[in-house]
Amino acid sequence: MTRSLTIALTKGRILKETLPLFAEAGIEPLEDIFTSRRLLFDTTVDGVKLVILRGSDVPTYVRHGAADVGVVGKDILLEFGAEGLYEPLDLAIAKCRLMTAGFATARTAGPRLRVASKFVNIARQHYAAQGIQADIIKLYGAMELAPLMNLADEIVDIVDTGNTLTANGMVPLGHIADISSRLVVNKAAMRTRHRSIEKLIYDLSQAVERRDQPS
Ligand code: PRP
């Protein structure tokens, strides 16, 4: 009997790298995800469905079992926690770094450093571990604007090419973590849907390994 398996994917940049990897593992949506307005897709594998979510919602869907498996950035797992989830595979896609950044010449005005980020938990832990007293300011996007507008002295953000920082006159200051997308699995589903999930992990890990081989 084919058991259904629902896989939650993170939309945006990660999705562009996830779909080719899943295709290499034999799973392809039956419709073009990028042109369709649907959020739930059947695939070339009977019973396997893809649901497209914001990254920060993927752990929630998987933790509650609304999706069995998810693909999500390590930054989201570090920020929101990975309780209730197994993290069996590094998919080695959407690689980037989580960094502190700011102007090359420190412009701290007050006694406490002001740090803007959407990763408030990571930022709080990072500066506390360095013994630096920091006021963390929650933002939802365009972190690079905060030092330019004198809202913050530094930011904690994802750095990929570094072009966004350069374009805004800033430099990376401190490395917090290397980031890539991870496969996460609901703990109960790992038992009840063991065979289909084991097969998915195996097929994806083979696809990741094949990419590692020199061509
Ligand atoms: C991310 C991040 C930076 C940018 C870094 O934003 O917040 O702004 O990418 O990339 P770079 O080093 O190659 O310039 P993204 O475009 O993913 O949008 P977001 O702000 O909505 O997360």
Short mmCIF file of N, CA and C and ligand atoms in Angstrom, two decimals, residues 13 54 97 118-119 140-144 157-166, ligand 1:
data_model
loop_
_atom_site.label_atom_id
_atom_site.label_comp_id
_atom_site.label_asym_id
_atom_site.label_seq_id
_atom_site.Cartn_x
_atom_site.Cartn_y
_atom_site.Cartn_z
N ARG A 13 14.32 31.68 -2.29
CA ARG A 13 15.62 31.24 -2.79
C ARG A 13 15.88 29.75 -2.58
N ARG A 54 6.37 29.63 4.08
CA ARG A 54 7.46 30.49 4.56
C ARG A 54 8.38 29.63 5.42
N ARG A 97 26.24 32.28 5.18
CA ARG A 97 26.76 32.43 6.55
C ARG A 97 25.88 33.39 7.33
N LYS A 118 16.36 40.04 12.27
CA LYS A 118 15.15 39.22 12.42
C LYS A 118 15.47 37.98 13.25
N PHE A 119 16.77 37.74 13.49
CA PHE A 119 17.20 36.58 14.28
C PHE A 119 17.49 37.05 15.71
N TYR A 140 11.88 42.81 10.31
CA TYR A 140 11.36 41.71 9.49
C TYR A 140 12.01 41.64 8.12
N GLY A 141 12.86 42.60 7.77
CA GLY A 141 13.55 42.57 6.49
C GLY A 141 14.42 43.81 6.35
N ALA A 142 15.16 43.89 5.25
CA ALA A 142 16.03 45.04 4.93
C ALA A 142 16.88 45.46 6.13
N MET A 143 17.50 44.46 6.76
CA MET A 143 18.34 44.74 7.94
C MET A 143 19.45 45.75 7.64
N GLU A 144 19.96 45.70 6.39
CA GLU A 144 21.09 46.55 6.02
C GLU A 144 20.77 48.04 6.14
N ASP A 157 22.69 39.07 10.18
CA ASP A 157 21.95 38.71 8.97
C ASP A 157 22.68 37.62 8.20
N ILE A 158 21.95 37.09 7.22
CA ILE A 158 22.50 36.12 6.28
C ILE A 158 23.40 36.85 5.29
N VAL A 159 24.59 36.32 5.07
CA VAL A 159 25.47 36.85 4.03
C VAL A 159 25.75 35.72 3.04
N ASP A 160 25.48 36.01 1.76
CA ASP A 160 25.76 35.02 0.73
C ASP A 160 26.95 35.53 -0.09
N THR A 161 26.68 36.36 -1.10
CA THR A 161 27.78 36.92 -1.90
C THR A 161 28.45 38.09 -1.19
N GLY A 162 27.77 38.71 -0.26
CA GLY A 162 28.28 39.91 0.41
C GLY A 162 27.93 41.19 -0.36
N ASN A 163 27.25 41.03 -1.50
CA ASN A 163 26.94 42.20 -2.35
C ASN A 163 26.02 43.21 -1.66
N THR A 164 25.04 42.71 -0.90
CA THR A 164 24.10 43.63 -0.24
C THR A 164 24.84 44.49 0.78
N LEU A 165 25.74 43.87 1.55
CA LEU A 165 26.52 44.65 2.52
C LEU A 165 27.36 45.69 1.81
N THR A 166 28.10 45.26 0.79
CA THR A 166 28.98 46.18 0.05
C THR A 166 28.18 47.35 -0.52
C1 PRP B 1 19.13 37.96 2.32
C2 PRP B 1 19.80 38.69 3.48
C3 PRP B 1 20.57 39.79 2.80
C4 PRP B 1 20.92 39.17 1.47
C5 PRP B 1 22.35 38.70 1.47
O1 PRP B 1 17.95 38.59 2.01
O2 PRP B 1 18.83 39.19 4.40
O3 PRP B 1 19.78 40.94 2.63
O4 PRP B 1 20.07 38.05 1.26
O5 PRP B 1 22.74 38.18 0.21
P1 PRP B 1 24.10 38.65 -0.47
O6 PRP B 1 25.21 38.49 0.53
O7 PRP B 1 24.28 37.70 -1.65
O8 PRP B 1 23.93 40.07 -0.93
P2 PRP B 1 16.88 37.95 1.00
O9 PRP B 1 17.13 38.49 -0.37
O10 PRP B 1 16.90 36.46 1.11
O11 PRP B 1 15.54 38.55 1.50
P3 PRP B 1 14.96 38.74 2.98
O12 PRP B 1 15.54 40.02 3.50
O13 PRP B 1 13.49 38.82 2.76
O14 PRP B 1 15.38 37.55 3.82
#
